[in-house]
Structure formats: structure tokens, C-alpha cells
Coordinates of C-alpha atoms in Angstrom, one line a residue:
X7 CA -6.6 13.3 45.7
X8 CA -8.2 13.2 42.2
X9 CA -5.7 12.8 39.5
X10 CA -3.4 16.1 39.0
X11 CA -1.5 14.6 35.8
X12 CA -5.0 16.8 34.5
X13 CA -6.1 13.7 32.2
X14 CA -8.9 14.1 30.1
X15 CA -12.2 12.1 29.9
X16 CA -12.2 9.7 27.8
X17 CA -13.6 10.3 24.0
X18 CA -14.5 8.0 21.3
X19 CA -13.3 9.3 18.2
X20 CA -17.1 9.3 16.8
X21 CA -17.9 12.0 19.1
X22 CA -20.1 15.1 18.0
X23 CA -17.6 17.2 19.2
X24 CA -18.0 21.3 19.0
X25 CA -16.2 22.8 16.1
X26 CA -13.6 24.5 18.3
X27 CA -11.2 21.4 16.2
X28 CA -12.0 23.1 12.5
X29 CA -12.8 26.2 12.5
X30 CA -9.4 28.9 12.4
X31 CA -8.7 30.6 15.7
X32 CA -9.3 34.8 15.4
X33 CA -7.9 36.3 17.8
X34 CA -10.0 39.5 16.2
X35 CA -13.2 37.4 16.3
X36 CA -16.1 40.2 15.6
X37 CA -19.1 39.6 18.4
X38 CA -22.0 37.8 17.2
X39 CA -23.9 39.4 19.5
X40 CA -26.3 42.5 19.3
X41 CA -24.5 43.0 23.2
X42 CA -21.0 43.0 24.5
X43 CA -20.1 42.4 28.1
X44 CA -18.4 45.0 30.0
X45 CA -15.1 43.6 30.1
X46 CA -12.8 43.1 27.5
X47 CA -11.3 39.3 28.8
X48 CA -15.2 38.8 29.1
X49 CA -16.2 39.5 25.5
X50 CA -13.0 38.5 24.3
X51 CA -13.7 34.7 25.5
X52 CA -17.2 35.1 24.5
X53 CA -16.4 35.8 21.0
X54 CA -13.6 33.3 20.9
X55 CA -16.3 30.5 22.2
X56 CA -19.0 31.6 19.8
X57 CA -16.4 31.2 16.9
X58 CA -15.9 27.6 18.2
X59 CA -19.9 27.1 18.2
X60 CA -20.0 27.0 21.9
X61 CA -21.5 29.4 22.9
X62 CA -25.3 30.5 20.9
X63 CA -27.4 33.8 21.8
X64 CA -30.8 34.3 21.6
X65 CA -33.5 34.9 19.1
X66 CA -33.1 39.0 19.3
X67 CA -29.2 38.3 19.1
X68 CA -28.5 39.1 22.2
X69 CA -26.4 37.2 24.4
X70 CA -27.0 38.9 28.0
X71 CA -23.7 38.4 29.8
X72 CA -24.5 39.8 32.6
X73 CA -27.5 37.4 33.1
X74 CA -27.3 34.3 35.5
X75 CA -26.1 31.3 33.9
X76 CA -28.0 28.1 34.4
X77 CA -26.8 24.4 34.6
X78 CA -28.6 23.6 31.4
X79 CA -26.3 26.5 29.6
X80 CA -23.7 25.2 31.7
X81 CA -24.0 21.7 30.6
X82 CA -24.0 22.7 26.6
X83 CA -21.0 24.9 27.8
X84 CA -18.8 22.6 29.2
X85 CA -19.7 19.3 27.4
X86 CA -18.6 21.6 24.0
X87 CA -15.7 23.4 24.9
X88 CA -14.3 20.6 26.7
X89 CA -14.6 18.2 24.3
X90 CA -17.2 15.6 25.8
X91 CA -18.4 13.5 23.9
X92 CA -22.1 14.3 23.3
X93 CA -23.4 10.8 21.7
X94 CA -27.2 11.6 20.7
X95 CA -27.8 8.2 21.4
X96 CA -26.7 8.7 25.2
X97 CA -29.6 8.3 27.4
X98 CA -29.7 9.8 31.6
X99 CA -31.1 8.9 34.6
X100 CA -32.3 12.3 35.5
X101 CA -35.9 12.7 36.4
X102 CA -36.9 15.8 35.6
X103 CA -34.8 15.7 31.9
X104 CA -36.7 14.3 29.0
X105 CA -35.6 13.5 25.1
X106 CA -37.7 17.1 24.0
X107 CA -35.5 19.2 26.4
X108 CA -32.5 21.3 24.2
X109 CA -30.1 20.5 26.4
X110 CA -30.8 16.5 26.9
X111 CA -27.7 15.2 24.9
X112 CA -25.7 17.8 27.0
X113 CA -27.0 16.8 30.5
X114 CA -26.3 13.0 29.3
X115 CA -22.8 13.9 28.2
X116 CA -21.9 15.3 31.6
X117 CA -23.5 12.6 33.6
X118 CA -21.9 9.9 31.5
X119 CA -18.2 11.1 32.7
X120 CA -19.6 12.2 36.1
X121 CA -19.3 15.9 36.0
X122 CA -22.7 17.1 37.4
X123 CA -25.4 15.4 39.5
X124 CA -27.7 16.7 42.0
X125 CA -29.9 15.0 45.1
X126 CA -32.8 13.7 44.4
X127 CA -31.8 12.5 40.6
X128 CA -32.6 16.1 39.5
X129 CA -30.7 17.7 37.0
X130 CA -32.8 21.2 37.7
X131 CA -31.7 22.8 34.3
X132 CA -33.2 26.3 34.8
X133 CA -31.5 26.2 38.5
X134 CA -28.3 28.9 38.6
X135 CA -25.0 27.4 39.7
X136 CA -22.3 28.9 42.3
X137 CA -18.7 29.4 41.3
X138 CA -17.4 26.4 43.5
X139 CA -20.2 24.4 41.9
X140 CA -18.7 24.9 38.2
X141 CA -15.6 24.9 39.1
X142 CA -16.3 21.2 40.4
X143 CA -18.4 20.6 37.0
X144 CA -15.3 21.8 35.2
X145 CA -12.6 19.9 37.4
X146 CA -14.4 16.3 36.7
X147 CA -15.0 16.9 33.2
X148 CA -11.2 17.4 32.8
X149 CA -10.3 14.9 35.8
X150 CA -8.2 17.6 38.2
X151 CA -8.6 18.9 41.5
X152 CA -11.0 21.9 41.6
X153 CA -8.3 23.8 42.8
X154 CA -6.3 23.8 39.7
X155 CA -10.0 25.7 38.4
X156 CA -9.9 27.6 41.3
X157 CA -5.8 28.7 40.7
X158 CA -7.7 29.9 36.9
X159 CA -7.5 34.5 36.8
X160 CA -10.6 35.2 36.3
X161 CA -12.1 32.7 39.4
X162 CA -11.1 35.0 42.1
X163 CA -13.2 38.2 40.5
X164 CA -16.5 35.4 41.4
X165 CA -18.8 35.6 44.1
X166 CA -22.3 34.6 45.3
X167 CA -24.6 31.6 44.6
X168 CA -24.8 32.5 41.2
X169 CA -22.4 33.0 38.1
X170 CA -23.3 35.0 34.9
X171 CA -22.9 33.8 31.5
X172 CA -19.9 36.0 30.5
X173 CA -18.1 35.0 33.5
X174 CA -18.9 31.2 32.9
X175 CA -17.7 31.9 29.7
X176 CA -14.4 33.4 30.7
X177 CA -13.8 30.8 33.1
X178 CA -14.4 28.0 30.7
X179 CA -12.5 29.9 27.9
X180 CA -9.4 29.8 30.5
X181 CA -10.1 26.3 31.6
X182 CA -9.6 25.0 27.9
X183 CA -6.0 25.4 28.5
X184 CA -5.5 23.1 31.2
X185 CA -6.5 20.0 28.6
X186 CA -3.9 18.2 27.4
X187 CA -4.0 17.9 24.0
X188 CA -6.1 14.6 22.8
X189 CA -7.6 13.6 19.4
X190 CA -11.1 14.1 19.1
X191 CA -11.8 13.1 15.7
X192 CA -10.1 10.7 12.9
X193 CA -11.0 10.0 9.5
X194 CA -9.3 7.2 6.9
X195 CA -9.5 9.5 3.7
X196 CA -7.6 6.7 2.0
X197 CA -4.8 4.0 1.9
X198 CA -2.3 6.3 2.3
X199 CA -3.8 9.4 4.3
X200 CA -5.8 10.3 7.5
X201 CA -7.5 13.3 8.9
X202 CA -6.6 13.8 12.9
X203 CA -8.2 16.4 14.3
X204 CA -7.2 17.4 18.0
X205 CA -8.9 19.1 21.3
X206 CA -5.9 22.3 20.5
X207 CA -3.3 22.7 18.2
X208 CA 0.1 20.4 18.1
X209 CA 2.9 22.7 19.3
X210 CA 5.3 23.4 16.6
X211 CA 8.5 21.6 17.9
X212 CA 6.3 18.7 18.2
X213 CA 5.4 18.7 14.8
X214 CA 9.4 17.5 14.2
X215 CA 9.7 14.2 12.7
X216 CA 11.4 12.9 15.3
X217 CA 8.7 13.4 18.3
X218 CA 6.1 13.5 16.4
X219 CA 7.1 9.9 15.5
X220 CA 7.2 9.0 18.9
X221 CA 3.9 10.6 19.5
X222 CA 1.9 8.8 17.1
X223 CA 2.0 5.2 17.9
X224 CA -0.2 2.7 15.8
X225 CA -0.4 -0.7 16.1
X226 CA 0.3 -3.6 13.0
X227 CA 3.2 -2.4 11.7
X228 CA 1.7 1.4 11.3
X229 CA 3.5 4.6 11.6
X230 CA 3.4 8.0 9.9
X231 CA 5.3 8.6 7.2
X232 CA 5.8 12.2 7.6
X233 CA 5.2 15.3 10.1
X234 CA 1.5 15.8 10.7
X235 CA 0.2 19.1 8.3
X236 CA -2.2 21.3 9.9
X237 CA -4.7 22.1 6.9
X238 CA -5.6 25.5 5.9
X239 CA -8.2 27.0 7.7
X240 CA -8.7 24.6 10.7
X241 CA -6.8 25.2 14.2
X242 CA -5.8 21.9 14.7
X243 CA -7.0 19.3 11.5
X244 CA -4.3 18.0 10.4
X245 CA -3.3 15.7 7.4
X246 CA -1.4 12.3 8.4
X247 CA 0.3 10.2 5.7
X248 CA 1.2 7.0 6.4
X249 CA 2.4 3.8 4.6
X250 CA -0.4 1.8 2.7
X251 CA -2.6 0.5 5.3
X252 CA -3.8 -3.4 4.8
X253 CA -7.0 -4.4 3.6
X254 CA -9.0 -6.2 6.5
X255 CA -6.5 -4.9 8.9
X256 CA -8.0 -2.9 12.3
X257 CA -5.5 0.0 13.5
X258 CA -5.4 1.7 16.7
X259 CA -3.5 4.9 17.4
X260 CA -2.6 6.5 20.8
X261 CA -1.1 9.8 21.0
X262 CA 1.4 10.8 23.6
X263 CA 0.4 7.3 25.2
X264 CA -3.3 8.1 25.5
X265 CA -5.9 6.0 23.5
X266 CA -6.9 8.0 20.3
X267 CA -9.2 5.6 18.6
X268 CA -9.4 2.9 16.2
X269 CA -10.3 2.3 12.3
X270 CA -10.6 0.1 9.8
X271 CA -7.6 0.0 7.0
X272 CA -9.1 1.8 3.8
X273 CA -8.5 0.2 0.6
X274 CA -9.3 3.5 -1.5
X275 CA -6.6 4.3 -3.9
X276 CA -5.6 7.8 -5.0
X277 CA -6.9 7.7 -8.8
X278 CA -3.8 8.9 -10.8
X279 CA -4.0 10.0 -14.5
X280 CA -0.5 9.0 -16.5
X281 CA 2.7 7.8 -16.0
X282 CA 5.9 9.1 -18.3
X283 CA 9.3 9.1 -18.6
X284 CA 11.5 12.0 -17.3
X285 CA 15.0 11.3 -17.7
X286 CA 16.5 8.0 -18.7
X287 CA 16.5 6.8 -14.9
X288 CA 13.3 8.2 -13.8
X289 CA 9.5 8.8 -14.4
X290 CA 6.7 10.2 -13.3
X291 CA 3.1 9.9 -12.0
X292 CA 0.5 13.0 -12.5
X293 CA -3.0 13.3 -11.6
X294 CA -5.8 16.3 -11.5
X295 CA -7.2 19.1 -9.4
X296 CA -9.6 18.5 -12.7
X297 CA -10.2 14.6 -11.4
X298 CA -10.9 15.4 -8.1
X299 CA -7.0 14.6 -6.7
X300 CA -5.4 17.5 -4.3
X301 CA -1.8 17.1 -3.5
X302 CA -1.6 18.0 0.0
X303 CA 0.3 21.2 -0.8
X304 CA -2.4 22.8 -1.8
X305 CA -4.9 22.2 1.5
X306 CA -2.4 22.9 4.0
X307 CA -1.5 26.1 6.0
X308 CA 2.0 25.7 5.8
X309 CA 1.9 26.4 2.2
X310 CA -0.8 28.3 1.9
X311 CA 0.9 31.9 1.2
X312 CA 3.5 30.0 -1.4
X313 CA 1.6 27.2 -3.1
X314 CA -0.4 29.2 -6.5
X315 CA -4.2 28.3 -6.7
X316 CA -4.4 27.1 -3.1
X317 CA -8.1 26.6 -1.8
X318 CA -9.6 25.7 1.3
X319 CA -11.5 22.7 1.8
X320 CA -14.0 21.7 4.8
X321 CA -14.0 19.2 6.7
X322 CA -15.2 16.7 4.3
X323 CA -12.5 17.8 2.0
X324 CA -15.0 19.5 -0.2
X325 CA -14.1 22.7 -2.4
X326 CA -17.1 24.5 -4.9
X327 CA -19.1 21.4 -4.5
X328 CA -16.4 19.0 -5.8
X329 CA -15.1 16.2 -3.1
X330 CA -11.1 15.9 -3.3
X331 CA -8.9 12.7 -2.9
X332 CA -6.3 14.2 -0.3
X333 CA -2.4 13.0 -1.7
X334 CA -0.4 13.0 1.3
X335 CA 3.2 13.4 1.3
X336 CA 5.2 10.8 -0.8
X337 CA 8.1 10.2 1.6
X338 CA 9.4 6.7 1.4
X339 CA 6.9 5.9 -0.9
X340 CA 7.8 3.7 -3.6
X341 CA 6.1 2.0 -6.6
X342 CA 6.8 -0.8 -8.9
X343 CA 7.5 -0.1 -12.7
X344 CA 7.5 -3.6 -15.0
X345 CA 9.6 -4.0 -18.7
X346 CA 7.5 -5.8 -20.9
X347 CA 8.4 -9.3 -20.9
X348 CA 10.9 -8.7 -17.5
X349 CA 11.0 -8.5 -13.8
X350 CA 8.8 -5.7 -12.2
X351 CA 11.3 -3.4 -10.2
X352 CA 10.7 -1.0 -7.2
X353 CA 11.0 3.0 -7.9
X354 CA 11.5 4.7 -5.0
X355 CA 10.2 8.5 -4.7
X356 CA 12.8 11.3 -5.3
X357 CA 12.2 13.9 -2.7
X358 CA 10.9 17.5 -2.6
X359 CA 9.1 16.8 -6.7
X360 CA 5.9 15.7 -5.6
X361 CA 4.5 19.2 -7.2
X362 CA 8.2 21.5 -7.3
X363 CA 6.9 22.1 -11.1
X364 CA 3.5 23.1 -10.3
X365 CA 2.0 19.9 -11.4
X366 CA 0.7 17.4 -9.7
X367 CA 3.9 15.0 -10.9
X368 CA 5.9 13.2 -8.0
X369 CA 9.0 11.5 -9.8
X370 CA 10.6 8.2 -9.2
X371 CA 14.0 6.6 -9.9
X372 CA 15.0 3.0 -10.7
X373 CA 16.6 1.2 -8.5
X374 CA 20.2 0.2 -8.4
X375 CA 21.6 2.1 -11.4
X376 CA 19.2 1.1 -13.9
X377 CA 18.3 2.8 -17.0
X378 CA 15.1 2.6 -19.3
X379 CA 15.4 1.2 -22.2
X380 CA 14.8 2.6 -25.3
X381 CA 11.8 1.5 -27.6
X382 CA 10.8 -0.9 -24.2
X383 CA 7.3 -0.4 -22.9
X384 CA 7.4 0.2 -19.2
X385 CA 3.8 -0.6 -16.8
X386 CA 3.5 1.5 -13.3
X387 CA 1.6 0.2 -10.6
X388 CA 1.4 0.6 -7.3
X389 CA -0.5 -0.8 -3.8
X390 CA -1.5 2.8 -3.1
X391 CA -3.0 4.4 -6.3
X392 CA -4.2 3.5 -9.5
X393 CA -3.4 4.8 -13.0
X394 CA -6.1 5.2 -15.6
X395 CA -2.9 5.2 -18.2
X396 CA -0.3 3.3 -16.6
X397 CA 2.2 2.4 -19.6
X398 CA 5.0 4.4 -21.3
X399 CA 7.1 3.3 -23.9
X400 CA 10.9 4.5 -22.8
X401 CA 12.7 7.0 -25.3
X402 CA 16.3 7.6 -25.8
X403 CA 16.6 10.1 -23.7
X404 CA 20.4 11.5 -23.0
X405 CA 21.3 11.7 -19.4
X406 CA 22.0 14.9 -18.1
X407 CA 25.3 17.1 -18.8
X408 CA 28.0 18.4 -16.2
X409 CA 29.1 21.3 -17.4
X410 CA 31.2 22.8 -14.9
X411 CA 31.7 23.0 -10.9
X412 CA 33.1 24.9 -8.4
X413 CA 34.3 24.6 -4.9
X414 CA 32.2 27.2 -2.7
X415 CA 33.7 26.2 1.1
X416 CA 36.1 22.9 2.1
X417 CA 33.4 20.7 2.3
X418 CA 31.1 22.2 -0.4
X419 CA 31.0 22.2 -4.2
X420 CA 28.6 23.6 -6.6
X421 CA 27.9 21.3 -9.8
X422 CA 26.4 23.1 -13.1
X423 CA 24.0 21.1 -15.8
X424 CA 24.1 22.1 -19.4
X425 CA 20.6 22.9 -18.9
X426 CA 18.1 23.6 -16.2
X427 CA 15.9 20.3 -15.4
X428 CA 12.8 22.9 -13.9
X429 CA 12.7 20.0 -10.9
X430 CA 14.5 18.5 -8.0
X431 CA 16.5 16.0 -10.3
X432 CA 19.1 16.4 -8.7
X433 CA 18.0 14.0 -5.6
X434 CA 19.9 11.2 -4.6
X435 CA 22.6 12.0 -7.1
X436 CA 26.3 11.6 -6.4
X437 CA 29.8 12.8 -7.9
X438 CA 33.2 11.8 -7.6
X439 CA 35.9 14.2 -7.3
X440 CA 39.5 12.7 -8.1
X441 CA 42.6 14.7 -6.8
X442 CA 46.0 14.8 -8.4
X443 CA 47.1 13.0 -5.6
X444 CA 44.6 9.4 -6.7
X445 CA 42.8 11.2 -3.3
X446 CA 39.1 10.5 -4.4
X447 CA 36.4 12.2 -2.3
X448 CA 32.4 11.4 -2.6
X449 CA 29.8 14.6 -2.7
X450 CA 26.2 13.8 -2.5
X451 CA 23.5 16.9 -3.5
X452 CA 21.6 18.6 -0.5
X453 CA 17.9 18.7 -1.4
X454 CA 16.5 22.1 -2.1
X455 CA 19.7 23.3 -2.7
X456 CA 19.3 24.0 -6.4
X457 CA 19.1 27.4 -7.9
X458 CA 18.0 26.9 -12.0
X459 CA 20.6 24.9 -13.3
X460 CA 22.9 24.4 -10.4
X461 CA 22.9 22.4 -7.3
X462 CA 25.1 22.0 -3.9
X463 CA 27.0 18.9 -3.1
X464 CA 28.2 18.0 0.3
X465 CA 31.4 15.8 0.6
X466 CA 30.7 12.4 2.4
X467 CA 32.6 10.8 5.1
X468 CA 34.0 13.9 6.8
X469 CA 35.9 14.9 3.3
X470 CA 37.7 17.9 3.0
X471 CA 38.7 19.7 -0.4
X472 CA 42.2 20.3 0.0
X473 CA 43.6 23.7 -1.1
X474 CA 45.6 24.0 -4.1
X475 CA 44.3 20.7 -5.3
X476 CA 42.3 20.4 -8.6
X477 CA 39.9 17.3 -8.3
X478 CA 38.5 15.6 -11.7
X479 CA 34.8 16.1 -11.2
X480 CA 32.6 12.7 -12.5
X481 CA 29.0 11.5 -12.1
X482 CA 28.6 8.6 -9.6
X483 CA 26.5 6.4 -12.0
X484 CA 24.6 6.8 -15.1
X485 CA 22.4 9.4 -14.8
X486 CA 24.8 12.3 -16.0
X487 CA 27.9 12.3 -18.1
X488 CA 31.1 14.8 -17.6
X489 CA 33.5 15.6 -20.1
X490 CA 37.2 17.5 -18.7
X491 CA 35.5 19.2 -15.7
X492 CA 37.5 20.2 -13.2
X493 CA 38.0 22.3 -10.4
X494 CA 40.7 23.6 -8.6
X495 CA 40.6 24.6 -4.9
X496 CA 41.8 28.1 -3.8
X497 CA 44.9 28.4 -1.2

């Protein structure tokens, strides 16, 4: 019994794979081809394999369906839309196969993961093949019994010695389901970011932090640092940020427990413009669509639709012939800022402002309290970017104002600014609420809660407003002052 856990063959992550991993799934796909079959599940998977670049016609544009499909065909079929890996370096032992025949790197692709022989040590490209006979070809390509092939819809409706091209196409269409999902491609793009490109797309609830964690699995001290984006454009390319990866330092990476590849840590930094203050606990760091720098935001489907000026880029991560630096998520990413003449500190990443303000401008807050100090020049740097201006000189800049809050449920309070800070400020922040009673609760904001100048705190600790109370309402810390706010909860 040949292995029914349906296991794919084994890729290298190198592999000349067909484009079936970058190009957008249609499910409208227009035909190619001067021709259509005469069944719609036939053209339907014919279109859908030509989109992937599996499937070519010939020189009058037609693609003759209903023609007998031979093992070469099959071969470039199957090795494609399967996900072989077709090395053109790959060499066979077929005799009657030479380097000058079209479908050589396809024959050798097969016969590398045993999928197709035939007596004598004759591939016999221009011979036709019978339905059990690809149904074999497919089984061993994707390691399962031919029976699971057999089990596929569209096997039953097959008869004779010989199998047309539509139908080979519809059966291998149908057979791409039963591969598990594997990587067939990754790229280092830089310290902090890859490029994974898969056989099929992730499912959603796997694109979770929490399996998705578990799913990815380096080596070294790796992991990701976020959930997997799926960029715009592709069916299943999606952009990885992980933490700064170590010079000199070789990775692997399995997926679901399945070998994915290996590569060498990339020591290119994401070239940052400036550096500036923002409030008189935190700063920024900006850089450029203009310098070549594309916050991930802007390249990836899920925002798409919302994101203004997002483009598409190409594999390569190119865009109207300019080549873009890919800025991955900034989750737990941290950098160090340094007083002149004092210690260097870390600044740790506030969430959800890598680009809220339509800029390119991720912010970052001092550590422990700690406020810039006026008239001090401050120097950013960081092990995963670097800043063509990376000093500011810290202003006196006020922290922000409590104007008022409000209780909206037992556990929930609104708090007001002054003003509206246009960004996710609010992060990490704290207030204290103090009862008539000395009862003193702790509320902490809930990111993306903020509508203009006001933002929703959550009570800590399982606290409970308690009706008819009025609580004192103060900043935890230094970034904010309150003067007499109050609120009182309703009986």
C-alpha cells in the first residue's frame, strides 16, 4: 500500500515551478483558445490550467480538446500543475529522449520522482496514454494510491486506450486538490522579510497567529513575527516578516512538519529616510514609495480595496520598472534611540501606526516611562534598517490633554484628548480611575478603538465600574496630563 497520508514529492525550493503560485485565480478565466471543448467542467479546467501556464495551444491557437493526448503533453502537464520540480539541469536515462526534444526537462522531472517509465527505457513521447495509465502517472507524482485518482468525478466518464487533452486536463485540474499544501518557492527579500510562495492558497483560519505559528517552524532561534500576507494579485505569495535574521546564519523552514527549504540570513536593511519626534515619549521612522521602500500595506490583498495608491508588484517585487524594498509588519519590532552623551535605550513599536496616517511612519515609545528631553539630540539606529538622517534634536513638546471621559458599559470607559493625535497614540497607554471609596481600578486602551480624538479603555484585572460611583480619572504615567476629570457611573 503506497502512502495514503497523499504526501507530495519532494521539491527543492529552487524549482522552476509553473506559475499556478503567482498568478490570481479567475474563476471567469476567458479561453485562450481559438476552440472550446464541449463541456463546460472541460473548458472550465482548461482555462483555469492555461491561466496557471500549464497548459499551451498551438500555433493557429487552437487547443483541440478532443484530440488524443500524448505522454510528452502529459509529462509537461503533470510535472507543471503538480508542482515537480523541473530542474533544466536534470538529465534521463531514456533512450529515445534527447536535450533538443520540448519536452526533455518534463520527461526528466517525472522520471526523477518515478512517475512514468516504460519497457525497454523508452519514454515514447508521441505514444497516447490510457486512463489507468495517467491515473498511475498522477498517483506517483503526488505519492497516493491510484485509486484515490480513480475516486476523482470526472475519471469514471474515461474509457479506451486513449485519453484526450480536455479530459487529461480535467482530470489533472481535479487532481490538484488532493496535494497538500507545500512551499514551492522562497525568497529572503531582506533581514526582516520573506517571500513564501505555496503549491495552493493557506486556508484563512490558518492564516491565525496562533497556527500559523505553529505551522511555520524555523530553525536558530527563527520564527515569524506576524500572520503570513497573501500579496495582491498572487493566489498564494505571501509576505513573511520575521525577526532580524543573523548574518552568516543558515535557516531552514518546514511547514506543517514537511521540509520547505533552506536560505541564507540576508543582511539587507530596509533603507529608511528620517527619524523625528512625535510626542514627548515617542518618535518616528519614515521612508519612501519615492526611495524605492513599500510598506507592506500597500502590496497585499488584504488591504488592497482600503489602502489609497495601492499597486501591484510581480514577483520580483517590481512596479513601473522601479524594484521595491518590501517593509513587513513591525510587530515586536523594536529599535534603539541614544541621548547624546548617554546610554542607548530600546523603543519598542506602538501597534497599528506603521502607515494609520498615510505615511510610511511606524512610531516608537521609550521605554519604562521615559521622556525626551528637550534641547537633547537623540540618534536612531537599528539591526534591521538604516537611516540616511538618523538624529533629532527633542523639542518641548507638551504631553497630551485628558479632557473628559465617560463610562460606556461596567467594564468600558471612553477617554477624550483635547485634540485629535490623527494616529494610534493611544497604544500601550493606561489610566487610573480612583473611586470615592479609595477603590482604584486600572483601564488599558483597546487598539483600533479610537474614533478622532477619543479612545476605548478596558478595565484590567476583571474590574468592574461600580454604579453610582464617580472615579477620579488620571494618566498612568507621563505621557498625558488630567486636570478634575471625572466621571460618574449611572445606577
Amino acid at each position: 500500500m503506497k502512502n495514503n497520508k497523499k504526501v507530495i514529492a519532494a521539491l527543492t525550493i529552487t524549482a522552476t515551478v509553473g506559475l499556478s503560485a503567482i498568478l490570481p485565480f479567475n474563476a471567469l478565466a476567458a479561453n485562450p483558445f481559438a476552440d472550446a471543448a464541449n463541456s463546460s467542467k472541460v473548458q472550465a479546467a482548461i482555462e483555469q490550467l492555461a491561466q496557471q501556464q500549464v497548459l499551451s495551444g498551438y500555433e493557429d491557437h487552437s487547443f483541440l480538446p478532443d484530440q488524443a493526448v500524448t505522454r510528452a503533453e502529459i509529462a509537461k502537464m503533470a510535472a507543471l500543475a503538480l508542482h515537480v520540480n523541473v530542474d533544466t539541469a536534470a538529465t534521463t536515462t531514456f533512450s529515445d529522449v534527447t536535450k533538443g526534444d520540448w519536452f526533455y526537462t518534463y520527461a526528466a522531472a517525472l522520471e526523477s520522482v518515478g512517475a512514468i517509465s516504460t519497457t525497454n527505457g523508452q519514454f515514447q513521447g508521441s505514444s497516447t496514454i490510457s486512463s489507468e495509465q495517467l491515473a498511475d502517472v498522477i498517483a506517483k507524482v503526488l505519492k497516493i494510491d491510484a485509486a484515490a485518482v480513480q475516486q476523482l468525478p470526472s475519471y469514471s466518464s474515461l474509457t479506451g486506450n486513449s485519453v484526450t487533452r480536455g479530459q487529461a486536463a480535467l482530470l489533472i485540474f481535479e487532481a490538484q486538490q488532493l496535494a497538500p499544501i507545500h512551499v514551492t518557492k522562497l525568497v529572503v527579500l531582506n533581514a526582516i522579510t520573506l517571500q513564501v510562495t505555496f503549491s495552493a492558497p493557506i486556508p484563512t483560519a490558518e492564516l491565525e497567529l496562533e497556527p500559523a505559528s505553529k505551522n511555520f517552524v524555523f530553525d536558530n532561534g527563527l520564527a515569524i513575527n506576524n500572520v503570513p500576507r497573501l500579496k495582491t494579485g498572487s493566489t498564494s505569495t505571501y509576505i513573511v516578516p520575521v525577526p532580524t535574521q543573523k548574518a552568516g546564519t543558515t535557516y531552514t523552514l518546514t511547514y506543517k512538519g514537511e521540509l520547505a527549504g533552506t536560505f541564507t540570513a540576508s543582511t539587507e536593511k530596509i533603507a529608511l529616510d528620517s527619524t523625528q519626534q512625535v510626542a514627548n515619549d515617542v518618535f518616528e521612522v519614515e521612508s519612501h514609495l519615492t526611495d524605492g521602500v513599500a510598506d507592506y500595506g500597500y502590496v497585499i490583498a488584504a488591504y488592497a480595496k482600503g489602502r489609497p495608491g495601492a499597486f501591484i508588484v510581480d514577483e520580483k517585487n517590481q512596479y513601473n520598472g522601479m524594484t521595491y524594498q518590501i517593509l513587513s509588519s513591525m510587530r515586536n519590532r523594536v529599535v534603539q534611540i541614544t541621548p547624546e552623551g548617554g546610554a542607548p535605550m530600546t523603543a519598542t513599536y506602538l501597534p497599528f501606526t506603521q502607515a494609520t496616517d498615510g505615511r510610511q511612519a511606524p512610531k516608537f515609545l521609550l521605554p519604562n516611562g521615559e521622556t525626551l528631553k528637550p534641547g537633547v539630540t537623540y540618534t536612531v539606529s537599528a539591526d534591521w534598517a538604516t537611516l540616511k538622517n538618523a538624529t533629532f534634536t527633542a523639542k518641548d513638546i507638551a504631553p497630551l490633554t485628558i479632557q473628559s471621559s465617560s463610562a460606556v458599559d461596567a467594564k468600558t470607559i471612553n477617554v477624550a484628548l483635547s485634540q485629535d493625535p490623527k494616529d494610534e497614540i493611544f497604544v500601550s497607554r493606561r489610566v487610573t480611575l480612583t473611586g470615592t471609596d479609595g477603590t482604584v481600578l486600572t483601564a488599558e486602551y483597546t487598539i483600533t478603538t479610537r474614533k478622532g480624538a477619543v479612545g476605548t479603555f478596558a478595565l484590567l484585572n476583571n474590574g468592574q465600574l461600580v454604579p453610582g460611583m464617580t472615579y477620579t480619572v488620571a494618566p498612568e504615567g507621563k505621557w498625558a496630563t488630567a486636570a478634575g476629570v471625572s466621571l460618574t457611573v449611572a445606577k
